[in-house]
PDB file of C-alpha atoms in Angstrom:
ATOM      1  CA  UNK V   1      -2.744   5.817 -23.761  1.00 69.00           C
ATOM      2  CA  UNK V   2      -4.325   2.363 -24.075  1.00 76.00           C
ATOM      3  CA  UNK V   3      -4.482   0.712 -20.650  1.00 80.00           C
ATOM      4  CA  UNK V   4      -5.782  -2.831 -20.515  1.00 85.00           C
ATOM      5  CA  UNK V   5      -6.285  -5.302 -17.686  1.00 86.00           C
ATOM      6  CA  UNK V   6      -6.239  -9.039 -18.236  1.00 90.00           C
ATOM      7  CA  UNK V   7      -8.582 -11.355 -16.359  1.00 92.00           C
ATOM      8  CA  UNK V   8      -5.625 -12.769 -14.454  1.00 94.00           C
ATOM      9  CA  UNK V   9      -4.408  -9.309 -13.482  1.00 93.00           C
ATOM     10  CA  UNK V  10      -7.831  -8.256 -12.191  1.00 93.00           C
ATOM     11  CA  UNK V  11      -8.010 -11.488 -10.203  1.00 95.00           C
ATOM     12  CA  UNK V  12      -4.550 -10.901  -8.734  1.00 93.00           C
ATOM     13  CA  UNK V  13      -5.523  -7.355  -7.742  1.00 94.00           C
ATOM     14  CA  UNK V  14      -8.681  -8.639  -6.071  1.00 94.00           C
ATOM     15  CA  UNK V  15      -6.953 -11.421  -4.142  1.00 94.00           C
ATOM     16  CA  UNK V  16      -4.152  -9.102  -3.000  1.00 94.00           C
ATOM     17  CA  UNK V  17      -6.655  -6.444  -1.917  1.00 94.00           C
ATOM     18  CA  UNK V  18      -8.691  -8.877   0.200  1.00 93.00           C
ATOM     19  CA  UNK V  19      -5.607 -10.600   1.631  1.00 92.00           C
ATOM     20  CA  UNK V  20      -4.102  -7.284   2.715  1.00 92.00           C
ATOM     21  CA  UNK V  21      -7.417  -6.293   4.276  1.00 91.00           C
ATOM     22  CA  UNK V  22      -7.428  -9.527   6.284  1.00 89.00           C
ATOM     23  CA  UNK V  23      -3.749  -9.191   7.248  1.00 90.00           C
ATOM     24  CA  UNK V  24      -4.117  -5.636   8.504  1.00 89.00           C
ATOM     25  CA  UNK V  25      -7.352  -6.481  10.323  1.00 87.00           C
ATOM     26  CA  UNK V  26      -5.506  -9.202  12.241  1.00 82.00           C
ATOM     27  CA  UNK V  27      -2.549  -6.903  12.887  1.00 83.00           C
ATOM     28  CA  UNK V  28      -4.658  -3.988  14.112  1.00 82.00           C
ATOM     29  CA  UNK V  29      -6.902  -6.035  16.388  1.00 80.00           C
ATOM     30  CA  UNK V  30      -4.203  -8.281  17.849  1.00 74.00           C
ATOM     31  CA  UNK V  31      -1.474  -5.642  18.191  1.00 69.00           C
ATOM     32  CA  UNK V  32      -2.788  -2.087  18.193  1.00 56.00           C
ATOM     33  CA  UNK V  33      -5.895  -2.989  20.163  1.00 55.00           C
ATOM     34  CA  UNK V  34      -4.824  -5.055  23.166  1.00 55.00           C
ATOM     35  CA  UNK V  35      -8.382  -6.203  23.791  1.00 55.00           C
ATOM     36  CA  UNK V  36      -7.945  -9.011  21.291  1.00 55.00           C
ATOM     37  CA  UNK V  37      -5.532 -11.820  20.495  1.00 55.00           C
ATOM     38  CA  UNK V  38      -5.428 -14.308  17.609  1.00 54.00           C
ATOM     39  CA  UNK V  39      -7.397 -16.760  19.765  1.00 55.00           C
ATOM     40  CA  UNK V  40     -10.199 -14.303  20.529  1.00 58.00           C
ATOM     41  CA  UNK V  41     -10.655 -12.752  17.081  1.00 57.00           C
ATOM     42  CA  UNK V  42     -13.221 -15.343  15.995  1.00 56.00           C
ATOM     43  CA  UNK V  43     -15.304 -14.721  19.098  1.00 59.00           C
ATOM     44  CA  UNK V  44     -15.064 -10.992  18.505  1.00 57.00           C
ATOM     45  CA  UNK V  45     -16.413 -11.355  14.947  1.00 54.00           C
ATOM     46  CA  UNK V  46     -19.948 -11.605  16.255  1.00 54.00           C
ATOM     47  CA  UNK V  47     -19.698  -8.161  17.831  1.00 60.00           C
ATOM     48  CA  UNK V  48     -19.156  -6.480  14.448  1.00 73.00           C
ATOM     49  CA  UNK V  49     -15.759  -5.104  15.469  1.00 78.00           C
ATOM     50  CA  UNK V  50     -13.799  -7.381  13.140  1.00 80.00           C
ATOM     51  CA  UNK V  51     -16.044  -6.565  10.182  1.00 84.00           C
ATOM     52  CA  UNK V  52     -15.735  -2.835  10.869  1.00 86.00           C
ATOM     53  CA  UNK V  53     -11.944  -2.971  11.029  1.00 88.00           C
ATOM     54  CA  UNK V  54     -11.842  -5.147   7.903  1.00 90.00           C
ATOM     55  CA  UNK V  55     -13.922  -2.643   5.917  1.00 94.00           C
ATOM     56  CA  UNK V  56     -11.768   0.250   7.134  1.00 94.00           C
ATOM     57  CA  UNK V  57      -8.647  -1.721   6.178  1.00 93.00           C
ATOM     58  CA  UNK V  58     -10.000  -2.428   2.699  1.00 94.00           C
ATOM     59  CA  UNK V  59     -10.786   1.270   2.172  1.00 94.00           C
ATOM     60  CA  UNK V  60      -7.368   2.418   3.367  1.00 95.00           C
ATOM     61  CA  UNK V  61      -4.665  -0.252   3.128  1.00 92.00           C
ATOM     62  CA  UNK V  62      -6.372  -1.796   0.106  1.00 89.00           C
ATOM     63  CA  UNK V  63      -6.788   1.502  -1.705  1.00 92.00           C
ATOM     64  CA  UNK V  64      -3.236   2.602  -0.849  1.00 94.00           C
ATOM     65  CA  UNK V  65      -1.823  -0.621  -2.296  1.00 92.00           C
ATOM     66  CA  UNK V  66      -4.122  -0.654  -5.331  1.00 91.00           C
ATOM     67  CA  UNK V  67      -3.434   2.913  -6.412  1.00 95.00           C
ATOM     68  CA  UNK V  68       0.307   2.511  -5.706  1.00 95.00           C
ATOM     69  CA  UNK V  69       0.520  -0.422  -8.113  1.00 94.00           C
ATOM     70  CA  UNK V  70      -1.818   1.210 -10.655  1.00 94.00           C
ATOM     71  CA  UNK V  71       0.466   4.240 -10.720  1.00 96.00           C
ATOM     72  CA  UNK V  72       3.424   2.002 -11.611  1.00 95.00           C
ATOM     73  CA  UNK V  73       1.382   0.380 -14.369  1.00 94.00           C
ATOM     74  CA  UNK V  74       0.012   3.606 -15.855  1.00 94.00           C
ATOM     75  CA  UNK V  75       3.401   5.300 -16.050  1.00 95.00           C
ATOM     76  CA  UNK V  76       4.966   2.162 -17.525  1.00 93.00           C
ATOM     77  CA  UNK V  77       2.253   1.985 -20.183  1.00 92.00           C
ATOM     78  CA  UNK V  78       2.727   5.699 -20.843  1.00 92.00           C
ATOM     79  CA  UNK V  79       6.347   4.922 -21.732  1.00 92.00           C
ATOM     80  CA  UNK V  80       5.321   2.168 -24.131  1.00 88.00           C
ATOM     81  CA  UNK V  81       5.762  -0.785 -21.779  1.00 88.00           C
ATOM     82  CA  UNK V  82       3.668  -3.920 -21.533  1.00 86.00           C
ATOM     83  CA  UNK V  83       2.832  -3.917 -17.826  1.00 88.00           C
ATOM     84  CA  UNK V  84       0.747  -6.160 -15.585  1.00 91.00           C
ATOM     85  CA  UNK V  85       0.402  -6.679 -11.855  1.00 93.00           C
ATOM     86  CA  UNK V  86       1.169 -10.129 -10.495  1.00 93.00           C
ATOM     87  CA  UNK V  87       0.284 -11.098  -6.950  1.00 91.00           C
ATOM     88  CA  UNK V  88       2.789 -13.060  -4.889  1.00 90.00           C
ATOM     89  CA  UNK V  89       0.582 -15.638  -3.213  1.00 90.00           C
ATOM     90  CA  UNK V  90       3.311 -16.913  -0.935  1.00 90.00           C
ATOM     91  CA  UNK V  91       3.984 -13.418   0.382  1.00 89.00           C
ATOM     92  CA  UNK V  92       0.269 -12.757   0.776  1.00 90.00           C
ATOM     93  CA  UNK V  93      -0.067 -15.902   2.910  1.00 90.00           C
ATOM     94  CA  UNK V  94       2.911 -14.753   4.968  1.00 88.00           C
ATOM     95  CA  UNK V  95       1.295 -11.325   5.387  1.00 87.00           C
ATOM     96  CA  UNK V  96      -1.877 -12.887   6.800  1.00 87.00           C
ATOM     97  CA  UNK V  97       0.184 -15.095   9.096  1.00 84.00           C
ATOM     98  CA  UNK V  98       2.286 -12.150  10.219  1.00 82.00           C
ATOM     99  CA  UNK V  99      -0.861 -10.169  11.013  1.00 80.00           C
ATOM    100  CA  UNK V 100      -2.120 -13.012  13.176  1.00 77.00           C
ATOM    101  CA  UNK V 101       1.248 -13.179  14.915  1.00 75.00           C
ATOM    102  CA  UNK V 102       1.061  -9.486  15.708  1.00 72.00           C
ATOM    103  CA  UNK V 103       3.598  -7.931  13.372  1.00 75.00           C
ATOM    104  CA  UNK V 104       3.447  -6.155  10.049  1.00 74.00           C
ATOM    105  CA  UNK V 105       4.849  -7.643   6.871  1.00 73.00           C
ATOM    106  CA  UNK V 106       3.379  -7.137   3.420  1.00 74.00           C
ATOM    107  CA  UNK V 107       4.851  -7.734  -0.030  1.00 79.00           C
ATOM    108  CA  UNK V 108       1.696  -8.456  -2.042  1.00 85.00           C
ATOM    109  CA  UNK V 109       3.264  -8.518  -5.495  1.00 88.00           C
ATOM    110  CA  UNK V 110       4.492  -6.106  -8.119  1.00 88.00           C
ATOM    111  CA  UNK V 111       3.859  -4.647 -11.545  1.00 89.00           C
ATOM    112  CA  UNK V 112       6.063  -6.410 -14.062  1.00 88.00           C
ATOM    113  CA  UNK V 113       6.807  -4.521 -17.260  1.00 83.00           C
ATOM    114  CA  UNK V 114       8.852  -5.214 -20.323  1.00 82.00           C
ATOM    115  CA  UNK V 115      10.171  -3.111 -23.150  1.00 78.00           C
ATOM    116  CA  UNK V 116      13.007  -0.666 -23.626  1.00 84.00           C
ATOM    117  CA  UNK V 117      13.100   2.298 -21.252  1.00 85.00           C
ATOM    118  CA  UNK V 118      15.699   4.896 -20.368  1.00 92.00           C
ATOM    119  CA  UNK V 119      17.031   5.197 -16.790  1.00 92.00           C
ATOM    120  CA  UNK V 120      14.890   8.326 -16.389  1.00 94.00           C
ATOM    121  CA  UNK V 121      11.735   6.504 -17.475  1.00 93.00           C
ATOM    122  CA  UNK V 122      12.578   3.581 -15.191  1.00 94.00           C
ATOM    123  CA  UNK V 123      13.023   6.013 -12.306  1.00 95.00           C
ATOM    124  CA  UNK V 124       9.720   7.743 -13.029  1.00 96.00           C
ATOM    125  CA  UNK V 125       7.900   4.405 -13.150  1.00 95.00           C
ATOM    126  CA  UNK V 126       9.352   3.544  -9.739  1.00 95.00           C
ATOM    127  CA  UNK V 127       8.676   6.866  -8.033  1.00 96.00           C
ATOM    128  CA  UNK V 128       5.072   6.994  -9.289  1.00 96.00           C
ATOM    129  CA  UNK V 129       3.914   4.589  -6.554  1.00 95.00           C
ATOM    130  CA  UNK V 130       5.243   6.450  -3.493  1.00 96.00           C
ATOM    131  CA  UNK V 131       4.222   9.821  -4.961  1.00 97.00           C
ATOM    132  CA  UNK V 132       0.684   8.506  -5.404  1.00 97.00           C
ATOM    133  CA  UNK V 133       0.580   7.516  -1.731  1.00 97.00           C
ATOM    134  CA  UNK V 134       1.731  11.012  -0.747  1.00 97.00           C
ATOM    135  CA  UNK V 135      -0.955  12.563  -2.960  1.00 97.00           C
ATOM    136  CA  UNK V 136      -3.581  10.474  -1.169  1.00 97.00           C
ATOM    137  CA  UNK V 137      -2.779  12.134   2.169  1.00 97.00           C
ATOM    138  CA  UNK V 138      -4.795  15.316   1.494  1.00 96.00           C
ATOM    139  CA  UNK V 139      -7.661  13.129   0.251  1.00 96.00           C
ATOM    140  CA  UNK V 140      -7.916  11.353   3.627  1.00 97.00           C
ATOM    141  CA  UNK V 141      -7.089  14.410   5.754  1.00 96.00           C
ATOM    142  CA  UNK V 142     -10.593  16.018   5.698  1.00 96.00           C
ATOM    143  CA  UNK V 143     -12.138  12.776   6.961  1.00 95.00           C
ATOM    144  CA  UNK V 144      -9.658  12.639   9.823  1.00 95.00           C
ATOM    145  CA  UNK V 145      -9.993  16.317  10.712  1.00 94.00           C
ATOM    146  CA  UNK V 146     -13.721  16.875  10.316  1.00 93.00           C
ATOM    147  CA  UNK V 147     -15.558  13.539  10.289  1.00 91.00           C
ATOM    148  CA  UNK V 148     -16.194  11.337  13.261  1.00 84.00           C
ATOM    149  CA  UNK V 149     -17.045   7.693  13.703  1.00 91.00           C
ATOM    150  CA  UNK V 150     -16.453   5.329  10.800  1.00 93.00           C
ATOM    151  CA  UNK V 151     -15.360   8.005   8.318  1.00 95.00           C
ATOM    152  CA  UNK V 152     -12.973   9.450  10.871  1.00 95.00           C
ATOM    153  CA  UNK V 153     -11.396   6.018  11.282  1.00 94.00           C
ATOM    154  CA  UNK V 154     -11.012   5.732   7.496  1.00 96.00           C
ATOM    155  CA  UNK V 155      -9.328   9.129   7.377  1.00 96.00           C
ATOM    156  CA  UNK V 156      -6.976   8.380  10.274  1.00 96.00           C
ATOM    157  CA  UNK V 157      -5.833   4.980   9.041  1.00 94.00           C
ATOM    158  CA  UNK V 158      -5.670   6.262   5.458  1.00 96.00           C
ATOM    159  CA  UNK V 159      -3.181   8.956   6.423  1.00 97.00           C
ATOM    160  CA  UNK V 160      -0.986   6.672   8.505  1.00 95.00           C
ATOM    161  CA  UNK V 161      -0.925   3.796   6.013  1.00 94.00           C
ATOM    162  CA  UNK V 162      -0.255   5.913   2.923  1.00 96.00           C
ATOM    163  CA  UNK V 163       2.547   7.851   4.608  1.00 96.00           C
ATOM    164  CA  UNK V 164       4.156   4.660   5.927  1.00 93.00           C
ATOM    165  CA  UNK V 165       3.815   2.897   2.572  1.00 94.00           C
ATOM    166  CA  UNK V 166       5.457   5.789   0.746  1.00 96.00           C
ATOM    167  CA  UNK V 167       8.360   5.923   3.188  1.00 95.00           C
ATOM    168  CA  UNK V 168       8.894   2.162   3.200  1.00 93.00           C
ATOM    169  CA  UNK V 169       8.944   1.937  -0.586  1.00 94.00           C
ATOM    170  CA  UNK V 170      11.434   4.807  -0.866  1.00 96.00           C
ATOM    171  CA  UNK V 171      14.076   2.885   1.102  1.00 93.00           C
ATOM    172  CA  UNK V 172      17.015   2.365  -1.316  1.00 93.00           C
ATOM    173  CA  UNK V 173      17.351  -1.368  -0.756  1.00 89.00           C
ATOM    174  CA  UNK V 174      16.478  -4.624  -2.495  1.00 83.00           C
ATOM    175  CA  UNK V 175      13.511  -4.537  -4.872  1.00 84.00           C
ATOM    176  CA  UNK V 176      12.008  -1.390  -3.319  1.00 90.00           C
ATOM    177  CA  UNK V 177      11.232   1.684  -5.421  1.00 94.00           C
ATOM    178  CA  UNK V 178      13.814   3.823  -3.668  1.00 95.00           C
ATOM    179  CA  UNK V 179      16.703   1.803  -5.059  1.00 95.00           C
ATOM    180  CA  UNK V 180      15.523   2.308  -8.643  1.00 95.00           C
ATOM    181  CA  UNK V 181      14.891   6.018  -8.117  1.00 96.00           C
ATOM    182  CA  UNK V 182      18.311   6.515  -6.551  1.00 96.00           C
ATOM    183  CA  UNK V 183      19.996   4.738  -9.484  1.00 95.00           C
ATOM    184  CA  UNK V 184      18.319   7.246 -11.820  1.00 95.00           C
ATOM    185  CA  UNK V 185      18.706  10.505  -9.887  1.00 95.00           C
ATOM    186  CA  UNK V 186      20.161  11.234  -6.452  1.00 96.00           C
ATOM    187  CA  UNK V 187      18.296  14.549  -6.331  1.00 97.00           C
ATOM    188  CA  UNK V 188      14.929  12.989  -7.177  1.00 96.00           C
ATOM    189  CA  UNK V 189      15.543  10.217  -4.654  1.00 97.00           C
ATOM    190  CA  UNK V 190      16.486  12.694  -1.909  1.00 97.00           C
ATOM    191  CA  UNK V 191      13.383  14.812  -2.513  1.00 97.00           C
ATOM    192  CA  UNK V 192      10.996  11.848  -2.544  1.00 97.00           C
ATOM    193  CA  UNK V 193      12.699  10.115   0.383  1.00 97.00           C
ATOM    194  CA  UNK V 194      12.701  13.189   2.637  1.00 97.00           C
ATOM    195  CA  UNK V 195       9.079  14.023   1.810  1.00 97.00           C
ATOM    196  CA  UNK V 196       8.007  10.437   2.515  1.00 97.00           C
ATOM    197  CA  UNK V 197      10.046  10.138   5.718  1.00 97.00           C
ATOM    198  CA  UNK V 198       8.695  13.412   7.127  1.00 97.00           C
ATOM    199  CA  UNK V 199       5.128  12.456   6.224  1.00 97.00           C
ATOM    200  CA  UNK V 200       5.538   9.038   7.858  1.00 96.00           C
ATOM    201  CA  UNK V 201       7.043  10.493  11.047  1.00 96.00           C
ATOM    202  CA  UNK V 202       4.226  13.037  11.380  1.00 96.00           C
ATOM    203  CA  UNK V 203       1.549  10.450  10.619  1.00 95.00           C
ATOM    204  CA  UNK V 204       2.846   7.821  13.039  1.00 92.00           C
ATOM    205  CA  UNK V 205       3.603  10.237  15.891  1.00 93.00           C
ATOM    206  CA  UNK V 206       0.643  12.626  15.565  1.00 94.00           C
ATOM    207  CA  UNK V 207      -2.091  10.715  13.734  1.00 94.00           C
ATOM    208  CA  UNK V 208      -1.504   7.061  14.563  1.00 88.00           C
ATOM    209  CA  UNK V 209      -4.063   4.267  14.441  1.00 84.00           C
ATOM    210  CA  UNK V 210      -7.777   4.693  15.168  1.00 81.00           C
ATOM    211  CA  UNK V 211      -8.053   1.674  17.508  1.00 72.00           C
TER     212      UNK V 211
END
């Protein structure tokens, strides 16, 4: 399998990664942690709190997004597609603004692929992203369960974000992965949707946010 990344694609991945890190930093500090507001975030930067949350966000939200999109690309290439990620700069700006306003909204872009595929292959390309997020849960779990401090925060947010991202993308509406998977196989959709929904419920109710 010959996987290539264009200069533009690598740039789009980088911009989306940083923008999501900024958006979630704003959201976490101005919403989850009531000590801050959009007007006090700049003052708080000197304390190191903002930088710490930004780094944690990059290692969790950023990685969850990056590997989700890479999974789409790799499976598409495996099926003979020409596939590249394209960032949606308008949506990324809205994500940063939404984070500042205290609510969560992120649609950073998508992997666009072309070529002939069967409905099964199209479904597998779509489900690869949410499944990757579910597979990341046991990777973050040891940090949450056994590490403290910074690594514990990475593990906690990593679990919550990956579970929520998987569940959100498995919704069978609009351009989300769930709609494509459901069009291919009701059974595959049901299995992935239930697994994602259960994981998200457990993560949000029992794990939560580290701040």
